[in-house]
XYZ file of C-alpha atoms in Angstrom:
691
model
C 92.994 82.323 78.280
C 95.198 85.335 79.104
C 94.787 87.159 82.422
C 96.676 90.303 83.486
C 97.357 91.108 87.132
C 99.634 93.216 89.318
C 102.633 91.559 90.943
C 102.315 91.136 94.717
C 105.958 91.374 95.738
C 107.546 94.844 95.872
C 105.826 98.194 95.317
C 107.124 98.753 91.798
C 103.723 97.701 90.460
C 104.799 95.467 87.564
C 101.997 93.889 85.566
C 102.170 90.246 84.530
C 100.233 88.227 81.973
C 99.334 84.602 82.641
C 98.235 81.943 80.202
C 95.719 79.704 81.958
C 94.015 76.492 80.902
C 91.660 74.376 83.037
C 92.617 76.371 86.142
C 96.315 75.641 85.551
C 98.920 78.338 84.941
C 100.857 77.524 81.778
C 103.105 80.576 81.594
C 103.823 84.003 83.040
C 105.371 86.949 81.243
C 105.640 90.687 81.897
C 103.214 92.984 80.084
C 105.175 94.754 77.348
C 102.904 97.794 77.090
C 102.523 98.546 80.791
C 104.054 101.933 81.742
C 105.597 100.583 84.946
C 107.610 97.577 83.791
C 107.521 97.775 79.969
C 108.080 94.071 79.411
C 110.476 93.563 82.323
C 110.082 91.412 85.431
C 112.489 90.241 88.111
C 112.910 86.575 89.010
C 110.352 86.864 91.805
C 107.686 88.182 89.455
C 108.461 85.725 86.665
C 108.238 82.831 89.117
C 105.363 84.081 91.256
C 103.128 81.140 90.297
C 105.273 78.872 92.485
C 103.714 80.523 95.545
C 100.517 78.640 94.621
C 102.188 75.274 95.211
C 100.369 73.165 97.781
C 103.660 72.428 99.506
C 103.414 74.196 102.884
C 99.645 74.773 102.377
C 96.584 73.038 103.779
C 92.916 72.850 102.745
C 91.174 73.540 106.042
C 91.562 75.558 109.241
C 93.636 73.993 112.020
C 92.805 74.130 115.738
C 95.286 73.366 118.514
C 94.022 70.782 121.004
C 94.879 70.457 124.695
C 97.926 68.349 123.861
C 99.259 71.021 121.504
C 98.452 69.175 118.281
C 96.904 71.038 115.329
C 93.790 69.333 113.946
C 91.660 70.135 110.868
C 88.244 71.699 111.499
C 85.511 73.129 109.273
C 85.301 76.796 108.362
C 81.969 77.040 110.162
C 83.580 75.753 113.352
C 86.534 78.124 112.905
C 84.250 81.161 112.612
C 82.269 80.000 115.635
C 85.409 79.607 117.766
C 86.832 82.999 116.760
C 83.563 84.745 117.544
C 83.239 82.984 120.891
C 86.835 83.729 121.931
C 86.922 87.346 120.747
C 83.556 88.213 122.309
C 84.546 86.537 125.573
C 87.848 88.453 125.742
C 86.146 91.765 124.971
C 83.484 91.130 127.604
C 86.010 90.130 130.260
C 88.747 92.683 129.655
C 87.120 95.472 127.646
C 87.866 97.148 124.329
C 91.574 97.237 123.608
C 92.191 93.714 124.879
C 92.120 92.472 121.271
C 94.475 93.434 118.450
C 95.436 92.516 114.925
C 98.746 92.708 113.064
C 98.553 92.792 109.294
C 100.575 93.494 106.196
C 101.301 95.565 103.101
C 100.777 92.554 100.830
C 97.014 92.096 100.644
C 94.684 94.195 98.473
C 93.285 97.543 99.534
C 89.804 96.084 99.924
C 90.984 93.411 102.368
C 92.858 95.994 104.411
C 89.764 98.174 104.523
C 87.400 95.449 105.710
C 89.945 94.247 108.281
C 90.286 97.746 109.715
C 86.527 98.164 109.599
C 85.634 94.959 111.432
C 88.628 95.060 113.752
C 88.818 98.721 114.728
C 85.227 99.917 114.128
C 83.455 96.713 115.074
C 85.509 95.316 117.956
C 87.520 98.310 119.145
C 90.760 96.475 118.376
C 94.187 97.949 118.233
C 95.511 97.080 114.794
C 98.711 97.865 112.933
C 100.418 96.557 109.813
C 103.956 95.490 109.076
C 103.966 98.624 106.931
C 104.920 100.233 110.245
C 108.196 98.323 110.044
C 109.138 99.711 106.633
C 107.165 102.761 105.457
C 105.816 104.613 108.511
C 108.720 107.061 108.331
C 107.890 108.101 104.776
C 104.211 108.506 105.661
C 104.922 110.698 108.690
C 107.526 112.767 106.844
C 105.260 113.513 103.900
C 102.403 114.332 106.260
C 104.506 116.776 108.246
C 106.212 118.413 105.248
C 103.388 118.369 102.666
C 100.272 118.085 104.837
C 99.426 114.615 103.482
C 101.088 111.262 102.815
C 101.657 112.022 99.152
C 104.722 110.748 97.263
C 104.765 113.245 94.427
C 106.560 111.319 91.709
C 106.004 108.820 88.929
C 108.465 106.257 87.581
C 108.920 108.559 84.600
C 110.852 110.928 86.876
C 113.559 108.299 87.285
C 113.738 107.893 83.517
C 114.033 111.653 82.875
C 116.169 112.848 85.785
C 119.662 114.185 85.140
C 120.981 113.392 88.612
C 119.596 110.521 90.710
C 120.794 110.507 94.321
C 120.021 107.291 96.215
C 120.231 107.573 99.998
C 119.959 104.357 102.003
C 118.471 102.693 98.933
C 119.684 99.700 96.941
C 117.277 99.495 93.983
C 119.568 97.162 92.052
C 118.153 94.386 94.234
C 115.148 95.917 96.029
C 113.468 97.556 92.991
C 115.285 95.883 90.098
C 112.838 96.671 87.291
C 112.961 100.487 87.586
C 116.709 100.192 88.152
C 117.075 98.248 84.902
C 114.882 100.799 83.142
C 117.000 103.666 84.475
C 120.173 102.021 83.175
C 118.583 101.320 79.786
C 116.394 104.377 79.154
C 118.342 107.129 80.898
C 121.979 106.333 80.214
C 123.047 109.971 80.513
C 121.771 110.272 84.075
C 124.432 110.596 86.737
C 123.930 108.285 89.710
C 125.167 109.030 93.228
C 124.762 106.629 96.147
C 125.022 107.733 99.777
C 125.336 104.596 101.881
C 127.752 103.223 104.494
C 127.867 99.958 102.551
C 129.167 99.477 99.022
C 125.916 97.987 97.805
C 125.152 96.513 94.413
C 123.763 99.925 93.448
C 126.826 101.761 94.764
C 129.111 99.545 92.689
C 127.365 100.714 89.507
C 127.045 104.378 90.485
C 129.088 107.292 89.166
C 129.866 108.302 92.735
C 129.647 106.450 96.046
C 129.687 108.475 99.261
C 130.444 106.053 102.137
C 128.824 108.048 104.914
C 129.464 106.933 108.471
C 126.659 104.729 109.751
C 123.765 107.052 110.729
C 125.793 110.097 109.717
C 123.316 110.887 106.956
C 121.340 113.494 108.907
C 124.426 115.608 109.647
C 125.511 115.183 106.036
C 122.173 116.497 104.763
C 122.181 119.453 107.151
C 125.735 120.324 106.064
C 124.709 120.042 102.420
C 121.745 122.352 103.052
C 123.994 124.906 104.731
C 126.485 124.808 101.862
C 123.745 125.258 99.249
C 122.371 128.247 101.164
C 125.804 129.826 101.664
C 126.637 129.469 97.966
C 123.237 130.872 96.995
C 122.477 127.656 95.103
C 118.838 127.813 96.181
C 115.599 129.203 94.750
C 115.113 131.958 97.305
C 111.867 133.258 95.798
C 110.314 129.800 95.965
C 111.319 129.083 99.557
C 110.212 132.542 100.700
C 106.799 132.282 99.057
C 105.946 128.595 99.217
C 107.763 127.032 102.186
C 107.462 127.868 105.879
C 110.306 128.189 108.410
C 113.094 129.100 105.999
C 114.750 131.672 108.262
C 114.656 129.289 111.210
C 116.021 126.473 109.051
C 118.790 128.672 107.655
C 119.882 129.631 111.157
C 119.716 126.023 112.348
C 121.871 124.529 109.572
C 124.433 127.344 109.793
C 126.002 125.347 112.626
C 126.699 122.431 110.248
C 129.920 123.592 108.666
C 132.425 121.804 106.474
C 135.082 121.686 109.180
C 132.833 119.391 111.265
C 131.881 117.105 108.402
C 134.548 114.426 108.623
C 134.080 113.923 112.342
C 130.276 113.658 112.160
C 129.891 111.884 108.828
C 133.226 110.308 107.953
C 133.273 112.365 104.738
C 135.913 114.870 103.631
C 134.722 118.363 102.755
C 135.734 118.096 99.095
C 133.297 115.186 98.676
C 130.366 117.261 99.887
C 131.461 120.206 97.757
C 131.546 117.949 94.703
C 128.062 116.652 95.550
C 126.709 120.188 95.969
C 128.241 121.368 92.704
C 126.706 118.440 90.841
C 123.308 119.308 92.317
C 123.728 122.957 91.333
C 124.763 122.168 87.773
C 121.819 119.903 86.953
C 118.300 121.073 86.140
C 116.576 117.810 87.017
C 117.701 116.488 90.396
C 115.913 113.664 92.187
C 116.450 112.041 95.582
C 115.394 108.445 96.233
C 115.388 106.773 99.622
C 114.133 103.609 101.229
C 114.866 101.436 104.283
C 118.365 102.730 104.973
C 116.666 106.001 105.890
C 113.277 104.755 107.085
C 114.500 102.128 109.537
C 116.360 104.312 112.005
C 115.996 105.805 115.457
C 115.928 109.290 113.839
C 114.403 108.317 110.522
C 111.645 110.909 110.230
C 113.995 113.864 110.556
C 116.381 112.264 108.047
C 113.624 111.823 105.461
C 112.519 115.396 106.101
C 116.111 116.558 105.627
C 115.925 115.084 102.112
C 112.642 116.904 101.522
C 114.249 120.118 102.820
C 116.985 119.892 100.167
C 114.329 119.533 97.466
C 112.502 122.563 98.841
C 115.713 124.610 98.765
C 116.488 123.871 95.115
C 112.839 123.637 93.992
C 113.307 120.001 92.983
C 109.625 119.197 93.283
C 106.549 119.549 91.102
C 108.701 119.106 88.000
C 109.565 116.179 85.761
C 112.702 114.320 86.795
C 112.750 115.753 90.309
C 111.401 115.115 93.781
C 112.058 113.756 97.257
C 110.984 110.229 96.394
C 110.414 107.477 98.910
C 110.644 103.992 97.393
C 107.930 101.893 99.005
C 108.704 98.288 99.913
C 105.571 96.122 99.693
C 103.078 95.860 96.845
C 100.250 97.593 98.717
C 101.966 99.476 101.516
C 100.517 102.657 100.002
C 97.054 101.131 100.303
C 97.792 100.206 103.894
C 98.910 103.740 104.715
C 95.649 105.302 103.514
C 92.895 102.678 103.625
C 93.458 100.387 106.619
C 92.002 102.664 109.351
C 95.152 102.169 111.400
C 97.026 105.493 111.484
C 94.257 107.531 109.858
C 90.635 107.034 108.937
C 89.829 105.801 105.430
C 91.344 107.865 102.584
C 93.626 109.717 104.973
C 90.772 111.370 106.850
C 91.405 112.556 110.391
C 90.155 110.955 113.588
C 89.473 114.340 115.201
C 87.742 116.029 112.256
C 83.985 116.250 112.731
C 83.520 116.735 108.991
C 85.599 113.650 108.170
C 83.729 111.576 110.727
C 80.386 112.732 109.330
C 81.386 111.761 105.787
C 82.386 108.273 106.930
C 79.302 107.963 109.120
C 76.966 108.917 106.281
C 78.572 106.777 103.569
C 78.891 103.669 105.735
C 75.538 104.325 107.482
C 76.963 103.725 110.950
C 76.891 105.427 114.340
C 79.623 107.906 115.241
C 80.510 106.171 118.502
C 81.962 103.144 116.715
C 84.349 105.217 114.574
C 87.841 105.129 116.152
C 88.877 108.377 117.816
C 92.640 107.924 117.536
C 95.356 106.101 115.662
C 96.126 102.556 116.673
C 98.905 101.580 118.993
C 102.038 100.960 116.951
C 103.249 97.463 116.076
C 105.818 97.394 118.871
C 103.331 98.773 121.395
C 100.933 95.948 120.569
C 103.688 93.368 121.104
C 104.629 95.062 124.382
C 101.016 94.866 125.564
C 100.990 91.166 124.755
C 104.068 90.855 126.972
C 102.319 92.704 129.820
C 99.112 90.663 129.345
C 97.049 93.757 128.498
C 96.261 92.312 125.070
C 94.702 88.874 125.434
C 93.716 88.016 121.873
C 95.731 88.587 118.698
C 94.852 88.103 115.030
C 97.867 88.019 112.668
C 97.212 88.316 108.934
C 99.800 87.704 106.186
C 102.902 88.572 108.175
C 105.577 86.632 110.042
C 106.691 88.697 113.058
C 108.381 85.749 114.757
C 111.150 86.390 112.218
C 110.644 89.989 111.086
C 110.215 91.695 114.460
C 113.356 93.436 115.794
C 115.000 91.753 118.775
C 112.805 88.778 117.911
C 114.055 86.678 120.800
C 111.266 88.530 122.632
C 108.826 86.542 120.480
C 109.960 83.132 121.695
C 107.180 80.972 123.181
C 104.721 83.584 121.973
C 101.717 81.284 122.224
C 102.166 81.009 125.988
C 101.959 84.795 126.372
C 98.483 85.213 124.944
C 95.069 83.690 125.589
C 94.103 83.219 121.943
C 96.241 83.587 118.810
C 94.752 83.417 115.311
C 97.119 83.305 112.332
C 95.736 83.806 108.830
C 98.271 83.011 106.117
C 98.934 81.190 102.865
C 101.289 78.752 104.597
C 100.664 76.734 107.739
C 104.349 76.252 108.581
C 105.657 79.802 108.975
C 107.375 80.500 112.272
C 104.344 82.553 113.319
C 101.739 80.041 112.124
C 103.401 77.377 114.257
C 102.494 79.433 117.348
C 98.792 79.722 116.465
C 95.864 78.382 118.451
C 93.835 78.625 115.254
C 95.251 78.722 111.730
C 93.207 79.979 108.756
C 94.483 79.066 105.243
C 94.227 81.855 102.688
C 94.401 82.352 98.944
C 97.453 83.795 97.215
C 97.318 87.023 95.219
C 96.795 84.933 92.070
C 93.694 83.329 93.597
C 91.696 86.458 94.485
C 90.826 89.966 93.346
C 91.192 93.568 94.472
C 93.540 96.498 93.941
C 97.070 97.483 94.939
C 98.491 101.013 95.146
C 102.147 101.066 94.156
C 104.950 103.358 95.276
C 104.015 106.084 92.740
C 100.322 106.138 93.833
C 99.189 103.904 90.938
C 96.099 101.772 91.484
C 96.503 98.433 89.739
C 94.067 95.562 89.374
C 94.616 92.282 91.174
C 92.737 89.767 89.045
C 91.973 86.192 89.960
C 94.228 84.134 87.702
C 93.074 80.749 89.011
C 90.537 79.560 91.554
C 91.995 78.744 94.982
C 92.261 75.071 95.967
C 89.165 73.617 97.584
C 88.890 74.614 101.222
C 91.058 77.739 100.895
C 89.429 81.168 100.991
C 90.443 84.744 100.221
C 91.317 87.035 103.104
C 88.326 89.171 102.149
C 85.852 86.306 102.490
C 87.404 85.147 105.763
C 87.327 88.601 107.355
C 83.758 89.252 106.196
C 82.536 85.908 107.560
C 84.293 86.533 110.875
C 82.482 89.871 111.067
C 79.159 88.137 110.535
C 79.978 85.444 113.102
C 80.738 88.210 115.589
C 77.210 89.533 115.112
C 78.364 92.764 113.464
C 76.192 92.521 110.349
C 73.628 95.129 111.420
C 75.962 97.337 113.440
C 78.422 97.675 110.544
C 75.933 97.291 107.669
C 78.024 94.456 106.251
C 75.532 93.945 103.427
C 77.253 96.970 101.866
C 80.549 95.010 101.890
C 79.604 91.790 100.084
C 82.455 91.835 97.554
C 85.859 93.488 97.105
C 84.246 95.707 94.473
C 81.740 96.891 97.084
C 84.586 97.757 99.451
C 86.439 99.619 96.694
C 83.370 101.682 95.886
C 82.906 102.596 99.552
C 86.535 103.726 99.806
C 86.113 105.585 96.528
C 83.120 107.500 97.895
C 84.962 108.324 101.127
C 87.955 109.633 99.145
C 85.989 112.447 97.502
C 87.703 115.785 98.010
C 90.815 114.275 99.581
C 94.314 114.465 98.048
C 93.952 110.748 97.224
C 90.554 111.266 95.549
C 89.731 108.241 93.359
C 86.123 109.101 92.508
C 87.063 109.060 88.815
C 88.357 105.472 88.962
C 86.098 102.577 87.997
C 86.951 99.238 89.613
C 86.260 97.184 86.485
C 88.138 99.604 84.232
C 91.353 98.945 86.157
C 91.388 95.408 84.794
C 93.766 94.913 81.846
C 94.721 98.588 82.029
C 97.823 100.666 82.722
C 96.495 101.537 86.158
C 95.701 105.010 87.467
C 97.732 107.245 89.759
C 95.689 109.070 92.351
C 94.176 111.561 92.364
C 91.632 111.026 89.612
C 88.463 112.896 90.449
C 84.947 112.329 89.179
C 84.643 113.155 85.459
C 88.356 113.999 85.145
C 89.999 112.645 82.018
C 93.165 110.610 82.383
C 95.467 112.205 79.828
C 98.821 110.745 80.850
C 100.047 107.464 82.318
C 102.603 109.391 84.392
C 101.470 112.226 86.659
C 103.266 114.163 89.376
C 101.945 116.249 92.246
C 102.522 119.887 93.264
C 102.984 121.294 89.771
C 101.130 124.363 91.063
C 103.282 124.360 94.241
C 100.207 124.266 96.426
C 100.695 121.755 99.209
C 98.044 120.048 101.339
C 98.459 122.265 104.390
C 95.920 124.909 105.435
C 98.016 127.740 103.994
C 99.064 125.632 100.963
C 102.731 125.910 101.945
C 105.306 123.205 102.514
C 107.280 123.204 105.728
C 110.962 122.955 106.619
C 111.230 120.547 109.543
C 114.477 119.955 111.408
C 115.873 118.885 114.755
C 119.260 118.432 116.375
C 120.525 114.902 115.622
C 120.395 112.437 118.475
C 123.418 110.893 120.071
C 124.214 107.376 118.914
C 122.107 105.078 121.110
C 125.069 102.765 121.527
C 128.636 102.995 120.302
C 131.008 100.129 119.615
C 132.952 99.253 122.729
C 135.298 96.588 123.998
C 132.440 94.117 124.470
C 130.655 94.837 121.147
C 133.239 96.405 118.816
C 131.440 96.120 115.438
C 128.496 97.885 113.815
C 125.888 95.508 112.368
C 124.009 96.579 109.225
C 121.060 94.568 107.889
C 119.238 94.595 104.547
C 118.152 92.625 101.514
C 120.273 89.695 100.430
C 119.361 89.407 96.751
C 116.768 90.053 94.044
C 115.226 86.604 94.489
C 114.844 86.774 98.263
C 111.701 88.226 99.813
C 111.041 89.070 103.453
C 111.182 85.860 105.530
C 111.406 83.612 102.433
C 107.966 82.000 102.808
C 106.802 83.110 99.345
C 110.053 82.533 97.432
C 111.252 79.219 98.904
C 109.326 77.117 96.341
C 110.922 78.854 93.355
C 113.481 76.509 91.737
C 115.632 79.414 90.563
C 115.838 80.713 94.131
C 116.654 77.260 95.467
C 119.474 76.900 92.937
C 120.809 80.473 93.082
C 120.814 81.462 96.736
C 122.349 79.760 99.782
C 120.111 77.925 102.212
C 121.710 79.749 105.132
C 122.853 83.276 105.809
C 126.381 84.681 105.818
C 128.139 87.410 107.750
C 129.812 89.840 105.341
C 133.042 91.178 106.822
C 135.919 93.279 105.492
C 139.264 91.696 104.677
C 140.920 93.832 107.350
C 138.577 92.635 110.089
C 138.762 89.049 108.852
C 142.549 89.164 109.095
C 142.402 90.617 112.603
C 139.974 87.900 113.719
C 141.918 85.221 111.817
C 138.813 84.054 109.943
C 138.251 83.242 106.275
C 135.357 82.362 103.973
C 133.067 79.621 105.335
C 134.505 79.799 108.865
C 131.814 79.588 111.533
C 131.623 82.460 114.012
C 129.477 83.390 116.984
C 127.926 86.843 116.564
C 126.513 88.369 119.753
C 124.697 91.557 120.688
C 123.120 92.583 123.964
C 119.863 91.099 122.620
C 120.901 87.664 121.401
C 123.398 85.653 119.399
C 123.731 83.350 116.420
C 126.186 81.033 114.729
C 126.852 82.061 111.144
C 129.412 81.485 108.401
C 131.764 84.225 107.241
C 132.104 85.697 103.770
C 134.868 88.238 103.203
C 133.481 91.098 101.123
C 134.395 94.516 99.769
C 130.810 95.665 100.427
C 131.589 96.577 104.038
C 134.363 98.711 105.468
C 136.412 97.879 108.537
C 134.365 98.032 111.721
C 131.105 97.149 109.957
C 129.496 93.785 109.219
C 126.354 92.878 107.292
C 123.692 90.168 107.685
C 120.649 89.914 105.415
C 117.172 90.167 106.896
C 115.723 86.955 105.471
C 116.944 83.910 107.395
C 115.843 84.476 110.998
C 119.349 85.461 111.994
C 119.680 89.259 111.857
C 116.683 90.043 114.055
C 118.001 87.913 116.860
C 120.634 90.646 117.127
C 118.806 93.878 116.256
C 117.642 96.244 118.950
C 114.245 97.523 120.085
C 114.952 101.126 119.104
C 112.237 103.189 117.413
C 111.911 106.540 115.716
C 109.903 108.747 118.114
C 107.586 110.057 115.379
C 107.009 107.121 113.028
C 107.581 104.348 115.605
C 109.566 102.524 112.928
C 112.288 100.165 114.186
C 115.992 100.884 113.820
C 116.812 97.662 111.973
C 119.965 99.072 110.394
C 121.915 99.709 113.557
C 123.270 97.495 116.339
C 126.641 96.735 117.900
C 127.959 93.180 117.965
C 130.933 91.024 118.840
C 132.372 88.268 116.645
C 134.168 85.178 117.883
C 135.546 82.338 115.798
C 134.122 78.943 116.732
């Protein structure tokens, strides 16, 4: 039997076909006809079935006893304990004393029911690890367009004439579209703006090694140059975009003579970049975590959008300010988790939006949240201050992934009751749990993902989960019932993931992300559907872009130039910490904190079992270190012992550590963008000492 499903690693949205016999997976191959991956898959996707291995999994919930030992219990007992503990905490300390932390890697329907039971039912704070990677893009699109709406399709990468990657390394983070670009669009010119000579930069036509966090000044200088040279579409910006005169005046201060000092780039490099932009009809900008994970990330992303406004590189094939999303369903999390907005991007303070939700869900207005959740870091801080007493963590591993994660040590002792719901019982976070709930993998359940280009794709159950293991949807629904929320929340309307999808579909009517024309069952074995698709609309093309009419989602239908004076560096290298630390992905086969890729034989044989510090030859010579030497790396937040690898990927004064091995985040700082609340993972100062 052949079963097609959407890959649950990155947000590319590749579709895979599995041959299954007697509930055993015999093979996995990419779907040749799917418009996203066209027969391609990276090593994570091709080997995804290894995540189903029972190594590191268990068939029943585990409860910590008074001696600290984890013991198996029944699901009925687990639900009873959760209900008792959560109700007791709420009664003692009031609403807001409970919180959940979730993910961008479970289906839309599971995110929706979690937000519904957690935020509507219990008054929880609740944020996802999407905050740690994509909040910047969401806020930037909302502020510039009026809605969190990436406008592009993957076809734009295959038809662009000039692809400019800023803080993005798709050669390893989004390998399938990168391979397609190299194969299908060989004439496209590729420019990479990045302080590190990444795998993508090495294959680009032009690498611009901007000074670390000098990208905002670079973009403002580029905007000024384009305006001065009259390389802009003045009619478009006058008629369709707000604040042009103010923006023009603001960027006039960013002149070429200041460029090298602020960005580490000579003026002729920027002039060459600007001329390339001017001489191409189809120009596209692509960014990801190098932009998003910064203390001034939102304004940097908006500076990219501003450039596209200036040259009218939006609403057309091969163009756009295009954020590359990280996780398979981060787009679903952004719109359907009830964390930073109500379902389908509706507003907390809109009476009309609240009425629509109230009527469709048949609930009382007073249980609908009135504001966005506290951000991920604010929830952790309230655990530290004992304001949050109970925490429910679903499908994420913050003991490793949280910045300055030494703050997370002995986490269990800081909270009255910690529930961890995950595939694996031995993650660093699961080991801290009072109660562990074992969950199904993406191949053992159903639902939908929304990929980076707004495409809804079916998650089909490839095999049944092992006995005793349940889907996140079933677990969350049963917890809601155990909490006595069945009548209050009308949970009979939420019996299955399909029910949840249809509720979200109804709520989406009239919104930019309207999916009233999408049928849940029709997504199965299909090419997927990019939103919006409204009721009775015909899907005429597998690739669709937004803003072809240049009407944005603001009240006056205009986009908006947004800008702000760049911040001072939060900390500069000094005598104590003389190096900049950059973090990022370590390879195509490595994923987040390694829990889902560690069972893959190809990963075990291809990648090291420990992390390395990448350092320039110049700095290695000065420190008298060579490959494989052990060094102590220290920041003001923590330290680690790590082996050295001399590399041409970093320039003198910079070092690099990957994000995967529970090393980098012992050093990173608790700095956050003021608008998106996304952490500044890419920036810290460190010292290095040979051991």
